[in-house]
Short mmCIF file of C-alpha atoms in Angstrom, two decimals:
data_model
loop_
_atom_site.label_atom_id
_atom_site.label_comp_id
_atom_site.label_asym_id
_atom_site.label_seq_id
_atom_site.Cartn_x
_atom_site.Cartn_y
_atom_site.Cartn_z
CA MET A 38 -46.81 1.79 110.91
CA ILE A 39 -43.53 2.96 109.03
CA CYS A 40 -41.93 1.02 106.38
CA VAL A 41 -38.28 1.61 105.64
CA ASN A 42 -37.50 1.86 102.05
CA PHE A 43 -33.79 2.12 101.98
CA LEU A 44 -32.99 5.53 103.64
CA GLN A 45 -36.38 7.14 103.28
CA PRO A 46 -39.25 6.21 105.74
CA VAL A 47 -42.43 5.46 103.86
CA PRO A 48 -45.86 5.26 105.63
CA CYS A 49 -47.52 1.87 104.68
CA ASP A 50 -50.80 3.85 104.51
CA ASN A 51 -49.39 5.23 101.24
CA LEU A 52 -48.83 1.96 99.72
CA PRO A 53 -51.62 0.13 97.87
CA HIS A 54 -54.56 -0.63 99.99
CA ARG A 55 -54.42 -4.46 99.25
CA PHE A 56 -52.01 -6.22 101.42
CA PRO A 57 -50.19 -3.31 102.80
CA GLY A 58 -48.46 -5.36 105.59
CA LEU A 59 -46.99 -7.78 103.01
CA LEU A 60 -45.81 -5.01 100.78
CA CYS A 61 -44.13 -3.20 103.95
CA MET A 62 -42.29 -6.60 104.75
CA ARG A 63 -41.04 -6.73 101.20
CA PHE A 64 -39.78 -3.34 101.24
CA CYS A 65 -38.12 -3.70 104.63
CA ARG A 66 -36.55 -7.11 103.45
CA GLN A 67 -35.07 -5.36 100.35
CA PHE A 68 -33.52 -2.88 102.56
CA LEU A 69 -31.95 -5.51 104.76
CA PHE A 70 -30.42 -7.40 101.68
CA ALA A 71 -29.07 -4.05 100.34
CA ALA A 72 -27.62 -3.30 103.66
CA ALA A 73 -25.97 -6.70 104.07
CA ALA A 74 -24.64 -6.48 100.51
CA TRP A 75 -23.01 -3.16 101.34
CA LEU A 76 -21.41 -4.47 104.47
CA VAL A 77 -19.92 -7.35 102.75
CA THR A 78 -18.50 -5.06 99.88
CA ASN A 79 -17.25 -2.22 102.07
CA THR A 80 -16.01 -4.00 105.36
CA ALA A 81 -12.26 -4.66 105.39
CA VAL A 82 -11.40 -8.51 105.73
CA ALA A 83 -10.20 -9.08 109.26
CA VAL A 84 -6.46 -9.94 109.65
CA ASP A 85 -4.98 -12.51 112.16
CA LEU A 86 -1.99 -10.62 113.84
CA GLU A 87 -0.91 -13.52 115.76
CA LYS A 88 -0.89 -15.66 112.62
CA GLY A 89 1.23 -12.65 111.04
CA LYS A 90 3.56 -12.72 113.89
CA GLU A 91 4.06 -16.59 113.41
CA ILE A 92 4.78 -16.15 109.76
CA ASN A 93 7.10 -13.34 110.48
CA GLY A 94 9.19 -15.92 112.16
CA THR A 95 10.49 -16.94 108.98
CA CYS A 96 10.92 -13.47 107.71
CA ALA A 97 13.01 -12.54 110.67
CA ALA A 98 15.92 -14.64 109.62
CA CYS A 99 16.81 -11.81 107.25
CA HIS A 100 14.62 -8.90 108.32
CA GLY A 101 14.65 -9.35 112.05
CA ASP A 102 12.22 -9.97 114.87
CA GLN A 103 11.22 -6.34 114.78
CA GLY A 104 11.38 -6.01 110.96
CA ALA A 105 14.20 -3.56 111.05
CA GLY A 106 16.20 -5.30 108.27
CA GLY A 107 19.82 -5.49 108.36
CA LYS A 108 23.24 -5.70 106.98
CA LYS A 109 23.38 -2.01 106.24
CA GLY A 110 20.39 -2.16 104.01
CA GLU A 111 20.83 -5.50 102.12
CA TYR A 112 17.67 -6.43 103.88
CA PRO A 113 15.13 -3.58 103.87
CA ARG A 114 13.29 -2.36 106.86
CA LEU A 115 9.75 -3.69 106.88
CA ALA A 116 8.45 -2.40 110.30
CA GLY A 117 5.97 0.38 109.99
CA GLN A 118 5.83 -0.25 106.08
CA ARG A 119 2.33 0.44 104.50
CA ALA A 120 0.35 -2.83 104.60
CA ALA A 121 -1.05 -2.33 101.07
CA TYR A 122 2.66 -1.91 99.59
CA LEU A 123 3.86 -4.84 101.57
CA GLU A 124 0.94 -7.15 100.23
CA ARG A 125 1.49 -5.82 96.56
CA GLN A 126 5.43 -6.62 96.87
CA LEU A 127 4.98 -10.06 98.30
CA LYS A 128 2.37 -11.09 95.58
CA SER A 129 4.90 -9.63 92.95
CA PHE A 130 7.57 -11.80 94.31
CA ARG A 131 5.29 -14.76 94.33
CA ALA A 132 4.34 -14.09 90.74
CA ARG A 133 7.97 -13.53 89.74
CA THR A 134 7.01 -10.09 88.29
CA ARG A 135 9.51 -8.53 90.72
CA ILE A 136 12.77 -10.55 90.50
CA ASN A 137 14.23 -11.34 93.84
CA ILE A 138 15.76 -15.01 93.85
CA PRO A 139 15.94 -15.29 97.80
CA MET A 140 12.09 -14.47 98.12
CA PHE A 141 10.80 -16.98 95.53
CA PRO A 142 10.96 -20.00 97.95
CA TYR A 143 8.95 -18.14 100.69
CA THR A 144 6.34 -16.50 98.49
CA GLN A 145 5.25 -19.34 96.20
CA GLU A 146 1.69 -20.19 96.36
CA ARG A 147 2.33 -23.28 98.35
CA GLU A 148 4.28 -21.35 101.00
CA LEU A 149 2.48 -18.02 101.29
CA SER A 150 -1.44 -17.69 100.48
CA ASP A 151 -3.18 -14.39 100.02
CA GLU A 152 -4.48 -14.66 103.60
CA ASP A 153 -0.88 -15.22 104.83
CA ILE A 154 0.21 -12.27 103.03
CA LYS A 155 -2.44 -10.05 104.30
CA ASP A 156 -1.76 -11.24 107.94
CA VAL A 157 2.05 -10.80 107.89
CA SER A 158 1.78 -7.39 106.13
CA ALA A 159 -0.73 -6.29 108.67
CA TYR A 160 1.53 -7.37 111.58
CA LEU A 161 4.68 -5.66 110.04
CA ALA A 162 2.86 -2.48 109.43
CA GLY A 163 1.86 -2.32 113.09
CA ILE A 164 5.45 -2.46 114.43
CA GLU A 165 6.58 0.94 115.59
CA LEU A 166 10.48 1.69 115.70
CA SER A 167 11.54 4.82 117.34
CA ASN A 168 14.29 6.93 115.90
CA ARG A 169 15.34 8.16 119.52
CA MET A 170 17.47 6.07 121.85
CA PRO A 171 15.45 4.94 124.91
CA THR A 172 15.61 6.61 128.38
CA TYR A 173 16.79 4.05 130.85
CA THR A 174 15.84 4.23 134.48
CA GLY A 175 18.60 2.15 135.75
CA LYS A 176 16.23 -0.50 136.91
CA GLU A 177 16.19 -2.48 133.66
CA ASP A 178 18.19 -5.70 133.45
CA ALA A 179 20.44 -6.46 130.43
CA LEU A 180 17.67 -8.19 128.49
CA THR A 181 15.25 -5.38 128.88
CA ARG A 182 17.78 -2.95 127.65
CA LEU A 183 18.47 -4.88 124.88
CA LEU A 184 14.75 -5.34 123.88
CA MET A 185 14.27 -1.50 124.14
CA ALA A 186 17.33 -0.82 122.03
CA GLU A 187 16.08 -3.29 119.37
CA LYS A 188 12.94 -1.10 118.95
CA VAL A 189 15.10 1.88 117.86
CA MET A 190 16.22 2.49 114.26
CA ILE A 191 18.30 5.53 113.27
CA ILE A 192 19.46 5.99 109.69
CA PRO A 193 22.80 7.44 109.42
CA ARG A 194 22.64 10.98 107.73
CA ALA A 195 23.51 10.71 103.95
CA GLU A 196 25.59 13.35 102.15
CA GLY A 197 23.76 15.67 99.77
CA ASP A 198 22.35 19.16 99.16
CA LEU A 199 19.38 18.99 101.44
CA ALA A 200 17.79 22.26 100.15
CA ASN A 201 17.88 21.01 96.59
CA GLY A 202 16.79 17.36 97.86
CA GLU A 203 13.82 18.93 99.64
CA ALA A 204 12.72 21.01 96.60
CA ILE A 205 12.83 17.98 94.27
CA TYR A 206 11.26 15.61 96.64
CA GLN A 207 8.19 18.01 97.43
CA LYS A 208 7.73 18.62 93.81
CA LYS A 209 8.19 15.00 92.28
CA CYS A 210 7.80 12.61 95.01
CA ALA A 211 5.52 13.99 97.80
CA ALA A 212 2.35 13.30 95.76
CA CYS A 213 2.62 9.66 96.32
CA HIS A 214 5.04 9.20 99.14
CA GLY A 215 3.65 11.88 101.27
CA LYS A 216 5.31 15.33 102.27
CA SER A 217 7.02 13.76 105.26
CA GLY A 218 7.90 10.43 103.42
CA LYS A 219 5.41 8.31 105.14
CA GLY A 220 3.83 6.78 102.01
CA ARG A 221 0.38 7.01 100.87
CA GLY A 222 -2.00 4.08 99.91
CA MET A 223 0.04 1.37 98.02
CA PHE A 224 3.05 3.77 97.83
CA PRO A 225 5.85 2.96 100.29
CA VAL A 226 7.27 4.75 103.37
CA LEU A 227 10.49 6.10 102.47
CA VAL A 228 11.69 7.90 105.50
CA GLY A 229 13.61 5.61 108.05
CA GLN A 230 14.40 3.23 105.23
CA TYR A 231 18.10 2.34 104.65
CA THR A 232 19.78 4.75 102.26
CA SER A 233 21.64 1.99 100.49
CA TYR A 234 18.51 0.00 99.98
CA LEU A 235 16.69 3.15 98.25
CA LYS A 236 19.61 3.75 96.14
CA ARG A 237 19.65 0.16 95.00
CA GLN A 238 16.11 0.20 94.14
CA ALA A 239 16.52 3.57 92.30
CA ASP A 240 19.16 2.01 90.30
CA LEU A 241 16.97 -1.05 89.42
CA TYR A 242 14.23 1.46 88.27
CA LEU A 243 16.65 3.32 86.02
CA LYS A 244 17.93 0.20 84.38
CA GLY A 245 14.38 -0.93 83.91
CA ASP A 246 14.83 -4.04 86.09
CA ARG A 247 11.98 -3.01 88.30
CA PRO A 248 9.00 -1.27 86.95
CA HIS A 249 8.14 1.88 88.56
CA ASP A 250 4.69 1.38 89.83
CA GLU A 251 2.06 1.61 86.92
CA GLU A 252 4.39 3.71 84.74
CA GLY A 253 6.27 0.87 83.35
CA VAL A 254 10.06 1.11 82.95
CA VAL A 255 9.90 4.89 82.76
CA GLY A 256 8.98 6.97 85.74
CA VAL A 257 9.78 10.07 87.75
CA LEU A 258 13.28 8.85 88.54
CA ASN A 259 14.12 8.77 84.85
CA THR A 260 13.65 12.63 84.79
CA LEU A 261 16.22 13.19 87.61
CA LYS A 262 20.04 13.49 87.70
CA GLU A 263 22.10 11.14 89.71
CA GLN A 264 23.08 13.97 92.09
CA ASP A 265 19.38 14.83 92.33
CA ILE A 266 18.60 11.48 93.61
CA GLN A 267 21.38 11.49 96.18
CA ASP A 268 20.25 14.88 97.35
CA ILE A 269 16.63 13.23 97.91
CA LEU A 270 18.16 10.54 99.86
CA ALA A 271 20.11 12.90 102.08
CA TYR A 272 16.89 14.83 102.62
CA LEU A 273 14.97 11.96 103.69
CA THR A 274 17.64 11.07 106.38
CA SER A 275 17.43 14.60 107.67
CA ILE A 276 13.55 14.43 108.40
CA GLN A 277 13.55 11.09 110.05
CA GLU A 278 13.24 12.83 113.48
CA LEU A 279 10.06 14.35 112.24
CA SER A 280 8.42 11.04 111.17
CA GLU A 281 7.30 10.04 114.58
#
């Protein structure tokens, strides 16, 4: 008979000769407890996408049903954003560590729980918006065409020195936001976001009104010239076709 002692099989014959079966059972039970503890610790908490969609009904008043934002960047794009980033920002709004008055009533504890935040963040992260206009077959009715068009989001090209923007972005920003601007971990997607929104957030960072991640009020942006930031924004609009 073989006893499993974590990952190494141990013949029960090698255990003390008294009550070998009982000892074997104890070792197996320890293994099962350890395995269960590992699963609890390392298994991601399941999200309810249907509930997330329902919660997004409130968010859609400003950010749209497809999470595309609106009013030329007054409301940022949320669709396709990294879930970890969305969760962090919603909790920051709720705790009032990120100041945004319109978000307060939607994110206070009585309105949006941690579970709700996780669900709506996962739902929004899963929405895909193409940056290419759909190809119509001619058989679609008007509503179908409208729905197809709503899933397209193309950011207008911003003016700037693309070569300079690319060089600075890849040196200063890519480590956190990814070489193609798709974000990484808790760091947000930048490509496909409204240029005016990104510029406004950059200004808030520079003024110290919005902390730059874990760096407090001083971060990478404080080392750049205003034109460098504009060049980076221009570069991001130039690579959105590559982001799909």
